[in-house]
Tab-separated table of C-alpha atoms (C1' of nucleotides) in Angstrom:
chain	number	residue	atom	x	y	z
A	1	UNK	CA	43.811	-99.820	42.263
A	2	UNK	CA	47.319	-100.822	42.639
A	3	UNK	CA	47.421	-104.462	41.316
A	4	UNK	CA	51.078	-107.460	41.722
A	5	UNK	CA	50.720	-108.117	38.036
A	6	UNK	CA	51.215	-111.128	38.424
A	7	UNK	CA	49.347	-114.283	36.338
A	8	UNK	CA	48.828	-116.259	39.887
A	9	UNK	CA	45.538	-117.181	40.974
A	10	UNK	CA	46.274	-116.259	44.852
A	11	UNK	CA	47.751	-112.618	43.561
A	12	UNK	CA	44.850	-111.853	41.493
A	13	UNK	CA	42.617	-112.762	44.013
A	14	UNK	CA	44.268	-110.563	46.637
A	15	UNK	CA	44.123	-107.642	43.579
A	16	UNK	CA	40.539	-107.900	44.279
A	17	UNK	CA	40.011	-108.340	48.221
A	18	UNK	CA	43.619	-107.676	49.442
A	19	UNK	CA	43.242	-104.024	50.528
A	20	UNK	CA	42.573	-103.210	54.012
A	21	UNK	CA	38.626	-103.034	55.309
A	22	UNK	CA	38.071	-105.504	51.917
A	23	UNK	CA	37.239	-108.653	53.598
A	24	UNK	CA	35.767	-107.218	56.823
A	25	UNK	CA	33.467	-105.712	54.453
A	26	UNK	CA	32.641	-109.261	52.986
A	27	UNK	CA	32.722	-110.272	56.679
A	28	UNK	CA	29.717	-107.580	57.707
A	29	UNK	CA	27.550	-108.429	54.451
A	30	UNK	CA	27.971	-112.156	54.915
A	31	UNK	CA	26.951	-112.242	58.654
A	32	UNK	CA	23.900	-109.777	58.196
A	33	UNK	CA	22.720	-109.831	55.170
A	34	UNK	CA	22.276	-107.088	52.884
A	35	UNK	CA	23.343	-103.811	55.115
A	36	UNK	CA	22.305	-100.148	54.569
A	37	UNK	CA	26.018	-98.000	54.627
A	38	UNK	CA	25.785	-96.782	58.504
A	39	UNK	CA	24.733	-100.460	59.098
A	40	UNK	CA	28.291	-101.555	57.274
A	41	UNK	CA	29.756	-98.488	59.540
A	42	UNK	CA	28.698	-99.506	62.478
A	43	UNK	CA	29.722	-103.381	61.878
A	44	UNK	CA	33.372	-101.995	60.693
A	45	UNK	CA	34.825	-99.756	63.879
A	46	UNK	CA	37.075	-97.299	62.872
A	47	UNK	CA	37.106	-97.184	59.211
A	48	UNK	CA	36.682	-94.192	57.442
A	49	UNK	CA	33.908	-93.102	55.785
A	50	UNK	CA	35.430	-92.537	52.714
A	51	UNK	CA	37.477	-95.763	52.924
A	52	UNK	CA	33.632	-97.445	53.196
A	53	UNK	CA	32.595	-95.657	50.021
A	54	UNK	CA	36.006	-96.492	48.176
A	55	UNK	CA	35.721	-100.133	49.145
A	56	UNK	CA	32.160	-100.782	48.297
A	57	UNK	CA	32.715	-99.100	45.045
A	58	UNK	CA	36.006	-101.127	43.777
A	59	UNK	CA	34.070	-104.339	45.411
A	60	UNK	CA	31.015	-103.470	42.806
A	61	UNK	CA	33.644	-102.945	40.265
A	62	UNK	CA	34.868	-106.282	40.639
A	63	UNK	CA	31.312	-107.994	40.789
A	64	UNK	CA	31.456	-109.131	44.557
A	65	UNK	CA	28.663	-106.504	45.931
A	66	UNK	CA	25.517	-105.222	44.249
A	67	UNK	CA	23.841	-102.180	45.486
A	68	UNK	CA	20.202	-101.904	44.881
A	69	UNK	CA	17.239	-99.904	45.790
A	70	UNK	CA	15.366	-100.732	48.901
A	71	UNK	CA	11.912	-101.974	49.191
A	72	UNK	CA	9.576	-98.577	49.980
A	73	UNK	CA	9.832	-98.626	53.506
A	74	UNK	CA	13.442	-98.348	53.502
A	75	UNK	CA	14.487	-94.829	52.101
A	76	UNK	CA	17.788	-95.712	51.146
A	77	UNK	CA	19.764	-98.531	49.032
A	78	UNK	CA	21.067	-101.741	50.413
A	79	UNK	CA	24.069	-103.343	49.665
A	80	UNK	CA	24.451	-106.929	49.402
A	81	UNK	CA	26.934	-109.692	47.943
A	82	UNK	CA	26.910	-111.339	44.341
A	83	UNK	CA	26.723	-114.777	44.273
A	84	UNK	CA	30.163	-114.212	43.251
A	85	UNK	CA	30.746	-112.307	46.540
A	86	UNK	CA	28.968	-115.393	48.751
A	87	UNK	CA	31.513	-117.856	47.500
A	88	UNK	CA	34.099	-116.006	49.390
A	89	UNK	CA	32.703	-117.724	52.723
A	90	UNK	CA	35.485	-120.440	52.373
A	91	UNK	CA	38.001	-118.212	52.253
A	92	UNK	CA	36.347	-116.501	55.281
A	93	UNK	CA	36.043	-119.760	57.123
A	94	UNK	CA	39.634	-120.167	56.488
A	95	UNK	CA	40.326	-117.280	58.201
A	96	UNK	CA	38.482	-118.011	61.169
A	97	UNK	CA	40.129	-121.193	61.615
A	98	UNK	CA	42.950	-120.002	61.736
A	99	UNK	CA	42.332	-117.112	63.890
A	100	UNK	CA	40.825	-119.122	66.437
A	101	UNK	CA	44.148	-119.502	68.110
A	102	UNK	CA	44.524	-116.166	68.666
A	103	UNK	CA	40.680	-115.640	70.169
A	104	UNK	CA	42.187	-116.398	73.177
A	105	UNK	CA	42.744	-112.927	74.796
A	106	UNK	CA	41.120	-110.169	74.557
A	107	UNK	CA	42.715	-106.574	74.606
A	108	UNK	CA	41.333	-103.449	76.294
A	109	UNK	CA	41.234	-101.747	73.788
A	110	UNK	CA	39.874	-104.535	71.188
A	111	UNK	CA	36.043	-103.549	69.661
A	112	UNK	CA	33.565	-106.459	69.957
A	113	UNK	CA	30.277	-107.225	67.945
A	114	UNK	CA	28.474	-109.815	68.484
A	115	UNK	CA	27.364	-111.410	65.349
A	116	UNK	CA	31.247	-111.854	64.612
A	117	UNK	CA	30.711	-115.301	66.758
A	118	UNK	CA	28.171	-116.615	63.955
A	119	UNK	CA	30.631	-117.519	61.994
A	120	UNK	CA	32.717	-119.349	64.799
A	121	UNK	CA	29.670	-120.948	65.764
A	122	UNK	CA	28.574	-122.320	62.744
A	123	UNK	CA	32.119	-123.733	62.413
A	124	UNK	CA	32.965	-124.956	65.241
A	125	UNK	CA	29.815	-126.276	67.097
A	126	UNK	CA	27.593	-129.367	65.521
A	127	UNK	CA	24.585	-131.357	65.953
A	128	UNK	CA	24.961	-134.415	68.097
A	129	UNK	CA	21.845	-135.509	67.856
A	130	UNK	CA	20.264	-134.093	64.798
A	131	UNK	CA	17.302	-136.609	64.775
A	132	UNK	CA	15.817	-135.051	68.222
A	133	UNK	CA	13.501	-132.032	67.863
A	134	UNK	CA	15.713	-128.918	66.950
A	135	UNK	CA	16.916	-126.403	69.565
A	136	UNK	CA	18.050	-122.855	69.904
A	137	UNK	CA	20.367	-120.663	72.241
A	138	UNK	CA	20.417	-117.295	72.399
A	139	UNK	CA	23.723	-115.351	73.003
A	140	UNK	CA	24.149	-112.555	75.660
A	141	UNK	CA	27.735	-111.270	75.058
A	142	UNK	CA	28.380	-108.220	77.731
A	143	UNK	CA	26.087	-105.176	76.073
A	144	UNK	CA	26.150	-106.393	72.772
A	145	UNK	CA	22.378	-106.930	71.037
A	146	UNK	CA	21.713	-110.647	71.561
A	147	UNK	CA	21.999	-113.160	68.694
A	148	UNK	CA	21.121	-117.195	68.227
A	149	UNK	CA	21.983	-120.309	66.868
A	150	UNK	CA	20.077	-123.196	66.048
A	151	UNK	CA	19.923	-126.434	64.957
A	152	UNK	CA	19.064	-127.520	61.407
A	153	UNK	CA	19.531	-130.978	59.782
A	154	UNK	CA	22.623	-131.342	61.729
A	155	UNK	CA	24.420	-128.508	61.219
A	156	UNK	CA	24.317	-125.478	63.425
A	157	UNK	CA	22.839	-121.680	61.573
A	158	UNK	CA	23.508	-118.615	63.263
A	159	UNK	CA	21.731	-115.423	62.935
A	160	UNK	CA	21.377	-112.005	64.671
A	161	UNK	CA	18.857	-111.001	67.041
A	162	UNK	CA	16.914	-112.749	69.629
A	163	UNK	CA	15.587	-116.086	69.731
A	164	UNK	CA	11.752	-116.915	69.765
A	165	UNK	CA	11.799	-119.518	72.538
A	166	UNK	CA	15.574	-120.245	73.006
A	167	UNK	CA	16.072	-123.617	74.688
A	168	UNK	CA	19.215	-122.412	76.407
A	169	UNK	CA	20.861	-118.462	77.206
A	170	UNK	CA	24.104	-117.742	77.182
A	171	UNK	CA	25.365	-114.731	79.294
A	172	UNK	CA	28.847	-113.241	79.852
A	173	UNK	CA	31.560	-111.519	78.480
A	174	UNK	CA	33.002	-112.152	75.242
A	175	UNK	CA	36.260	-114.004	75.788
A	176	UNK	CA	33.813	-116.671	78.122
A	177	UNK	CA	31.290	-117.061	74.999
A	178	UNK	CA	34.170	-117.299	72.527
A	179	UNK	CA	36.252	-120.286	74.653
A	180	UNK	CA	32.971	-122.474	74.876
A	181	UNK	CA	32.542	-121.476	70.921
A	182	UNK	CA	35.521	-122.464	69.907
A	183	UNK	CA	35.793	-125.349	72.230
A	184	UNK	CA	38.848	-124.239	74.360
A	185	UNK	CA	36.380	-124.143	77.288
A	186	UNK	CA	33.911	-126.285	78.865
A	187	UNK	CA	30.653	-124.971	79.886
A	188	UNK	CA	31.151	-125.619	83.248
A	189	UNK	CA	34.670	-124.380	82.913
A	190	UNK	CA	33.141	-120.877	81.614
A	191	UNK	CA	30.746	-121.337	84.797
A	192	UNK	CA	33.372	-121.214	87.116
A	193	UNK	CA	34.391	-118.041	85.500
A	194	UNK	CA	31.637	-116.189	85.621
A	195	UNK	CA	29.179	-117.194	82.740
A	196	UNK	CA	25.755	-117.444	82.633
A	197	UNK	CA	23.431	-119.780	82.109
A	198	UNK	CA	20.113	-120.581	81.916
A	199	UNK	CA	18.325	-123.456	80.819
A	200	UNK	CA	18.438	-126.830	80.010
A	201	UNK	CA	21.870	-127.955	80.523
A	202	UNK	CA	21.831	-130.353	77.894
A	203	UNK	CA	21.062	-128.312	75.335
A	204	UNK	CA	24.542	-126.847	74.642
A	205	UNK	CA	26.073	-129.856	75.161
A	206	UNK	CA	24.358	-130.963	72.733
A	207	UNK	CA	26.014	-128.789	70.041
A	208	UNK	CA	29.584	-130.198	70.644
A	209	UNK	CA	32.881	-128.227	69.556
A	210	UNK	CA	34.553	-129.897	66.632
A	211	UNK	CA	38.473	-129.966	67.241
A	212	UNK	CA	38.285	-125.940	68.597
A	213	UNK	CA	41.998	-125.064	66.233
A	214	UNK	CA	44.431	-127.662	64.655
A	215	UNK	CA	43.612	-131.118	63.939
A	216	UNK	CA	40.354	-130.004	61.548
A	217	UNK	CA	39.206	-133.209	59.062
A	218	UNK	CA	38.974	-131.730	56.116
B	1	UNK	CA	51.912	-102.752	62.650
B	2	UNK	CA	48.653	-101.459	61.879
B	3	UNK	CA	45.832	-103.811	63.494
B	4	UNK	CA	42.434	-103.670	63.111
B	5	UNK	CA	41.656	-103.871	67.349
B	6	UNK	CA	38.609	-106.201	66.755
B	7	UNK	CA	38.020	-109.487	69.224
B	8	UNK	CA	37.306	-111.309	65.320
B	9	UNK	CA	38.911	-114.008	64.578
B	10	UNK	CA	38.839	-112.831	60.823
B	11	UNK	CA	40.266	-109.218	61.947
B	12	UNK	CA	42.751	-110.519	64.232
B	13	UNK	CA	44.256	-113.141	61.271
B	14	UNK	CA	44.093	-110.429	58.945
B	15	UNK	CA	46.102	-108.754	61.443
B	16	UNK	CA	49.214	-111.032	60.906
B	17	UNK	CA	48.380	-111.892	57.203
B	18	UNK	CA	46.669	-108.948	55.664
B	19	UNK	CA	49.436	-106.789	54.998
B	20	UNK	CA	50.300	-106.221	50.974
B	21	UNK	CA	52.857	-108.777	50.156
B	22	UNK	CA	52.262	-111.158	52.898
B	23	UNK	CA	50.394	-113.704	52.152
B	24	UNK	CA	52.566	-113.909	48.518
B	25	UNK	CA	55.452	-114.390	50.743
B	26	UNK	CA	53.767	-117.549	52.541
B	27	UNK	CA	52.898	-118.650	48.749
B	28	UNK	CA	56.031	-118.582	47.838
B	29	UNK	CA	57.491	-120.513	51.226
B	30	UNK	CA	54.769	-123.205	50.216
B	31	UNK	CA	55.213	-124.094	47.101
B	32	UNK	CA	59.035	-123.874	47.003
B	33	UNK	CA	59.815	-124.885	50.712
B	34	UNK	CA	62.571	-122.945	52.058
B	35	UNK	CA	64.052	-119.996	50.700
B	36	UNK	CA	67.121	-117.817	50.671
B	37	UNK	CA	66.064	-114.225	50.546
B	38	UNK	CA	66.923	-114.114	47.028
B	39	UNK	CA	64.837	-117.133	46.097
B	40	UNK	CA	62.219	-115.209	47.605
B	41	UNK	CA	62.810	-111.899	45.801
B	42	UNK	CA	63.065	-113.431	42.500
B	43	UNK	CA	59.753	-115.234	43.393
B	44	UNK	CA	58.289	-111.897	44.298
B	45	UNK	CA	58.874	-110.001	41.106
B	46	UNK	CA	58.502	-105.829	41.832
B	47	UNK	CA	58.701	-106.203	45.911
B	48	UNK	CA	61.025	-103.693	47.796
B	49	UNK	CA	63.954	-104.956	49.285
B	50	UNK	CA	63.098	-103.332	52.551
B	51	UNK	CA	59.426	-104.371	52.356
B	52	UNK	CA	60.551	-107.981	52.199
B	53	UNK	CA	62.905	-107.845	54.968
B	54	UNK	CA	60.215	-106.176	57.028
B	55	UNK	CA	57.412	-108.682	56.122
B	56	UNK	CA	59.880	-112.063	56.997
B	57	UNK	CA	60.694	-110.010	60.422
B	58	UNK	CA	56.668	-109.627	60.819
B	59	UNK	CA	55.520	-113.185	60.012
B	60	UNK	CA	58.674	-114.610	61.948
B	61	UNK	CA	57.390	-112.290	65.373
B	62	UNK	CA	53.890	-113.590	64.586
B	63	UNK	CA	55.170	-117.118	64.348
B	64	UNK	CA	54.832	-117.842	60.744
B	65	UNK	CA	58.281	-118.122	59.529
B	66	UNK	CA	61.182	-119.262	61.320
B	67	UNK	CA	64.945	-118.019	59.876
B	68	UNK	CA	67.457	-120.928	60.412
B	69	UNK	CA	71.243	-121.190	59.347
B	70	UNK	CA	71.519	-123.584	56.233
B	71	UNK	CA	73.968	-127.070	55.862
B	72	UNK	CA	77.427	-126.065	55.544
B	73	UNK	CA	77.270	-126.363	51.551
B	74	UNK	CA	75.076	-122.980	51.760
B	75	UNK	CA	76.712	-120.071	53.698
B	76	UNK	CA	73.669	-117.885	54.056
B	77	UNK	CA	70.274	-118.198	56.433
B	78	UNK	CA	67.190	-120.042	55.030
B	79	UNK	CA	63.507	-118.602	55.720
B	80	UNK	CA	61.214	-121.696	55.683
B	81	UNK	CA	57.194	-121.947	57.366
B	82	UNK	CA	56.884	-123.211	60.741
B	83	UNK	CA	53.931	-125.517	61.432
B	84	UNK	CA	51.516	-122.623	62.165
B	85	UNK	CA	52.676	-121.045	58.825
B	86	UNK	CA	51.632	-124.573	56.890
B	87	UNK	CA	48.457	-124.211	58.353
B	88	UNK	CA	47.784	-121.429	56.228
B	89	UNK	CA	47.501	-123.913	52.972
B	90	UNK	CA	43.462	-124.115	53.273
B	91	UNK	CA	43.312	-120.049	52.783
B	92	UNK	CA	45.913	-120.179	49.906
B	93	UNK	CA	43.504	-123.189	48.304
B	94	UNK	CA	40.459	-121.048	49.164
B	95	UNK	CA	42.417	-118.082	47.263
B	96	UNK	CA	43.576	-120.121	44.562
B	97	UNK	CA	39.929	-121.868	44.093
B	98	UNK	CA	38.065	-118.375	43.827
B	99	UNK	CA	40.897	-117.057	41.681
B	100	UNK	CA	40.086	-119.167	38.821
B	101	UNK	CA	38.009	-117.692	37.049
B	102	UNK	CA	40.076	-114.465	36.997
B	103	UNK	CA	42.695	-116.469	35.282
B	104	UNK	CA	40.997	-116.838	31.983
B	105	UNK	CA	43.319	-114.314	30.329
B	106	UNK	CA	46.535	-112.996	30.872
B	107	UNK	CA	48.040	-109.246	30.763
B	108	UNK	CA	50.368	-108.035	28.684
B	109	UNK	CA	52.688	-106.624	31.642
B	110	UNK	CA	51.445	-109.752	33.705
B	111	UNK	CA	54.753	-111.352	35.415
B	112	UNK	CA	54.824	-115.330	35.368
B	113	UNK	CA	56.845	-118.048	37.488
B	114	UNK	CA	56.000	-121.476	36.226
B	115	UNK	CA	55.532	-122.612	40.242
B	116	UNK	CA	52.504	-120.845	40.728
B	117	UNK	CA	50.941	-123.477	38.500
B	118	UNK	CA	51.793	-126.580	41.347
B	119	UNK	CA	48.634	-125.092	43.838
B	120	UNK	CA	46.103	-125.260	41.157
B	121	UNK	CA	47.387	-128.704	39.371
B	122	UNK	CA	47.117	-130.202	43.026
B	123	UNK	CA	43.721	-128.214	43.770
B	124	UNK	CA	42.142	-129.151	40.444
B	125	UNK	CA	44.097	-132.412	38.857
B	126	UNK	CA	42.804	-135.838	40.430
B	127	UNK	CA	44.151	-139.288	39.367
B	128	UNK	CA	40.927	-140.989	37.906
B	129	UNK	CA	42.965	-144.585	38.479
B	130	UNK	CA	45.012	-144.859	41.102
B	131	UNK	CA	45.806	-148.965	40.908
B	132	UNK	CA	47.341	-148.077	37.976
B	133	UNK	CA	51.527	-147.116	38.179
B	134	UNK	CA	52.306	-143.542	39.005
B	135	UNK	CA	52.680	-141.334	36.281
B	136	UNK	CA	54.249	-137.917	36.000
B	137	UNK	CA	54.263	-135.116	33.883
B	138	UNK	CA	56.435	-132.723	33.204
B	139	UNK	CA	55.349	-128.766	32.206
B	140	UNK	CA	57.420	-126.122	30.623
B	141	UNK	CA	55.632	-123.170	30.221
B	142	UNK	CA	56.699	-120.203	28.011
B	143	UNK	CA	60.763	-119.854	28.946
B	144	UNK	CA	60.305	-120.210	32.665
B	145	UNK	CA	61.879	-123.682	34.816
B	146	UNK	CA	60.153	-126.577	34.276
B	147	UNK	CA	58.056	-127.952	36.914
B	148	UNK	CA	56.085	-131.522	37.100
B	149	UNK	CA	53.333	-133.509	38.301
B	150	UNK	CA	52.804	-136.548	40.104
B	151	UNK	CA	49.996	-138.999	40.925
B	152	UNK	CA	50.694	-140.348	44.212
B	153	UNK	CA	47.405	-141.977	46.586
B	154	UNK	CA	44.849	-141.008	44.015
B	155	UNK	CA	45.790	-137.035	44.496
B	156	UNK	CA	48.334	-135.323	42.389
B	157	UNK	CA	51.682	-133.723	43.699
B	158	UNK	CA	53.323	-130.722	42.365
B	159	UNK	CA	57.479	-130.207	42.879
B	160	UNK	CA	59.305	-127.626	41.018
B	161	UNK	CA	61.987	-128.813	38.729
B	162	UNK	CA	62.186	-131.352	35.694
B	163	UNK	CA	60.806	-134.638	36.081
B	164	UNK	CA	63.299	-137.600	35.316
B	165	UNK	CA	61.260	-139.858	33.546
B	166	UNK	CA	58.179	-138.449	32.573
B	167	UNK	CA	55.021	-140.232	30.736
B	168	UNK	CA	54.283	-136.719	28.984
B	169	UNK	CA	55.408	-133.335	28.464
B	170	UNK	CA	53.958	-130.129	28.612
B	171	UNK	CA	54.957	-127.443	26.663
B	172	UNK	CA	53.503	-124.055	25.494
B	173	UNK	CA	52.193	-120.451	26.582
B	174	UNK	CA	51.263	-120.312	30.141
B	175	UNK	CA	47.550	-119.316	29.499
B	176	UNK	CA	47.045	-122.818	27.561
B	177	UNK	CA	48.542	-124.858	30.384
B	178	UNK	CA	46.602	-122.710	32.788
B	179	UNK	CA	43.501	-123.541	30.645
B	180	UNK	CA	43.952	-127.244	31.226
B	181	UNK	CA	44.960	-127.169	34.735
B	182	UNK	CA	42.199	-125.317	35.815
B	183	UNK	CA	39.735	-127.269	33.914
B	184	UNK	CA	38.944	-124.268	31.450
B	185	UNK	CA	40.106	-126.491	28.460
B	186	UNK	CA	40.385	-129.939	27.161
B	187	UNK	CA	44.154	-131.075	25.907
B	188	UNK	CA	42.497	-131.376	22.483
B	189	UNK	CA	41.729	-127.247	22.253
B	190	UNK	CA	44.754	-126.616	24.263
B	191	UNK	CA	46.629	-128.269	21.498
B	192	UNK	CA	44.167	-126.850	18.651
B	193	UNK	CA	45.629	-123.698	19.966
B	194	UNK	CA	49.540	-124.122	20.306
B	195	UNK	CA	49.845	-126.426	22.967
B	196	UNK	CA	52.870	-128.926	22.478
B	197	UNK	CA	52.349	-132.108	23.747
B	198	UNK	CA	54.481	-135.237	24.260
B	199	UNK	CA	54.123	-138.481	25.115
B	200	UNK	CA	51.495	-140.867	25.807
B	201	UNK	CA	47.790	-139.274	25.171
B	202	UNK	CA	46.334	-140.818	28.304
B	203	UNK	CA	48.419	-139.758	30.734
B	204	UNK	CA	46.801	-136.264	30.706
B	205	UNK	CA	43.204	-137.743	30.511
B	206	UNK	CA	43.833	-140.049	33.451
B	207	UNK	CA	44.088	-136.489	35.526
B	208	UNK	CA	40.587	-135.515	35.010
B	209	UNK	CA	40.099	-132.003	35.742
B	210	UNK	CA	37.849	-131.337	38.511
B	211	UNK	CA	34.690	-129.020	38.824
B	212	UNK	CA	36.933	-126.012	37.362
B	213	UNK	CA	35.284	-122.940	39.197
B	214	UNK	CA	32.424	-123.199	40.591
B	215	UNK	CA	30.245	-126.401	42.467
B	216	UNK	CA	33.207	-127.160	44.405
B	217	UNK	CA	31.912	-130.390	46.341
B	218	UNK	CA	33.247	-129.624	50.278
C	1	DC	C1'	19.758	-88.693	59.642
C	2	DC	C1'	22.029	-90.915	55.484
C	3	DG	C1'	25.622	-91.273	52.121
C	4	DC	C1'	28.980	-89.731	50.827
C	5	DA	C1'	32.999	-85.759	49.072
C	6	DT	C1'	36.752	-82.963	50.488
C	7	DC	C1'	40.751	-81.676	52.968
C	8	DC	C1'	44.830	-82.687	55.485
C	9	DG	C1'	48.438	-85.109	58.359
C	10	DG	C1'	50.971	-89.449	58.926
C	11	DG	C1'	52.599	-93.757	57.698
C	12	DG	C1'	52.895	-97.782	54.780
C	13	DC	C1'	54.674	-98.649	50.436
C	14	DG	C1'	57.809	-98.463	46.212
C	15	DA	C1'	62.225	-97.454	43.899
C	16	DT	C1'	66.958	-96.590	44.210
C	17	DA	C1'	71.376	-96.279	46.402
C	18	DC	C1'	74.515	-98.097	49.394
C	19	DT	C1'	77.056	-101.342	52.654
C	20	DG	C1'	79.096	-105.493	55.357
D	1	DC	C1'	74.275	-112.201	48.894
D	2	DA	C1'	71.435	-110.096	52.259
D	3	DG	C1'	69.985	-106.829	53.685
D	4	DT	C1'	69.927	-101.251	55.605
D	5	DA	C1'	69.201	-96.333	54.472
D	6	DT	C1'	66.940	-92.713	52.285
D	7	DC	C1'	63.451	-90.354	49.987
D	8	DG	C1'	58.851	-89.479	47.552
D	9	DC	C1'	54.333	-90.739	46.980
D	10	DC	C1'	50.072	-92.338	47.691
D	11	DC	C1'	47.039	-94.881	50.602
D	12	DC	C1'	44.950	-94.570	54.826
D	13	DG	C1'	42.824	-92.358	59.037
D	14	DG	C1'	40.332	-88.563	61.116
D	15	DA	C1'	37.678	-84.534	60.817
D	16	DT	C1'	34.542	-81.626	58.607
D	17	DG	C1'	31.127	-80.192	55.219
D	18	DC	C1'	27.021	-80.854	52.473
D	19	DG	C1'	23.323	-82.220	49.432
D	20	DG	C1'	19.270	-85.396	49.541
DNA sequence: CCGCATCCGGGGCGATACTG
DNA sequence: CAGTATCGCCCCGGATGCGG
């Protein structure tokens, strides 16, 4: 554990989740939940597996992720974050904003998941009308296993898989789903360019973008 | 430049910002404003030379810094944060506000600048009665510059530097003014414990301490 | 299969020396 | 003062092995 030494609160917090594959471990656990280790592996492209074991250790260490025995029909342990390890979402939300000008392209040779957009969504979308009947959209992004959002008490949730009886499906390749996300485009903008979508149009529009990168309230 | 290739928002700003030494360097930009390289080193106690250069080329490609000649009075280049840069404030706070409680004590080998107080004191310090004139107080902790504090709008402003007139003074180890910034302790058991303090005894108490760690309100 | 440990090559990092 | 140059070292990445 190389450490700055230094008595600053922003130092000593990067002593703990600085190192590389740190957060996007935080990231993985925070979006799904507690994850078995080749769950984490699949959610974190390209890390090595005994960069995975070394994080998760150092992140017990310092209190942020509990491992634990699974309930019987699971074989092996889970892993899952501390309540100390949850109140990193700020600082993960912080990230995202400011990321979200640079969602704007996407490389060839860039990996995609796609519970990373439950995050955005929950950020960046919001109720309009949260005293009408709540609704839910289900996400199609390219091959990726489908997740959903929904409405509750105003606020927009996001979770992985498929939707009961979504009001509204997305469909289309990442970069469309992440510009109507993070309100760069219109949904009839992402139309034009090849999204899908099916449903009740007024159901997304519904769940407004916020102000999609600077200008946030606070 | 080692990236992470993921279409995340989180992975791609960790991308520009995740690097060791980074984010320390946009610390450093923010609390002091611009910076000669020097200033910066000296801010940055145990970084390379070569790692610093390469980090202000880095964040000024990725459009966080910007390198500009100074006023005549100062022959050499300034490094200061360009508007995307400032933007980065929110994930300091975030790092600063789930740093705190990793701040309770302090190493023996720890390094300490007296600026890397002014984040917290405006994070955590409120002004309790704003109708009432500004006040300011001034800190010196251990042998390091003094900084101060300022109420201004009901929030409190942190400058590095002596204050001219100041309502109170702050003097002793950096743990005990840490302690009261953050909320940890009251003046009284700062003081019980070596804390000098001078001036008016209601200054201080006007800038209530806020939720210190946890229950931040958002 | 799952959850690592081990080995090895390469590069980011850290310390020092040196220069315009 | 503001870097560049050089050199180890250790962290990281990739592959393989291996016990449960």
């Amino acid at each position: 554990m190389r450490t700055y030494g230094e008595y600053c609160a922003v130092a000593r917090t990067l002593d703990v989740i600085g190192q590389r594959w740190a957060l996007l471990v935080v990231r993985e656990l925070l979006l799904r939940g507690p994850c078995r280790y080749t769950d984490l592996q699949s959610g974190l492209p390209g890390i090595a597996t005994n960069l995975l074991a070394d994080r998760l250790r150092e992140l017990e260490r310092a209190g942020v992720v509990r491992r634990e025995a699974a309930r019987p029909p699971i074989a092996t342990d889970l892993f899952r974050l501390t309540d100390r390890g949850e109140q990193l979402r700020p600082v993960i939300e912080e990230l995202v904003r400011w990321g979200a000008p640079l969602m704007a392209e996407i490389g060839d040779q860039d990996t995609f998941q796609s519970h990373w957009l439950l995050t955005p969504a929950e950020l960046f979308l919001t109720d309009t009308t949260p005293d009408q009947p709540p609704v839910t959209v289900e996400i199609r992004a390219a091959d990726q296993p489908p997740v959903h959002i929904e409405t509750v008490g105003g606020a927009v949730r996001g979770r992985p898989g498929s939707a009961e009886h979504p009001d509204a499906i997305l469909t289309g390749p990442p970069q469309l789903i992440v510009g109507v996300l993070f309100g760069r485009l219109t949904v009839a903008q992402a139309r034009a360019r090849g999204l899908r979508y099916h449903g009740d149009p007024a159901t997304l529009r519904r769940l407004r973008a916020q102000a999609p990168t600077v200008d946030r309230p606070r």
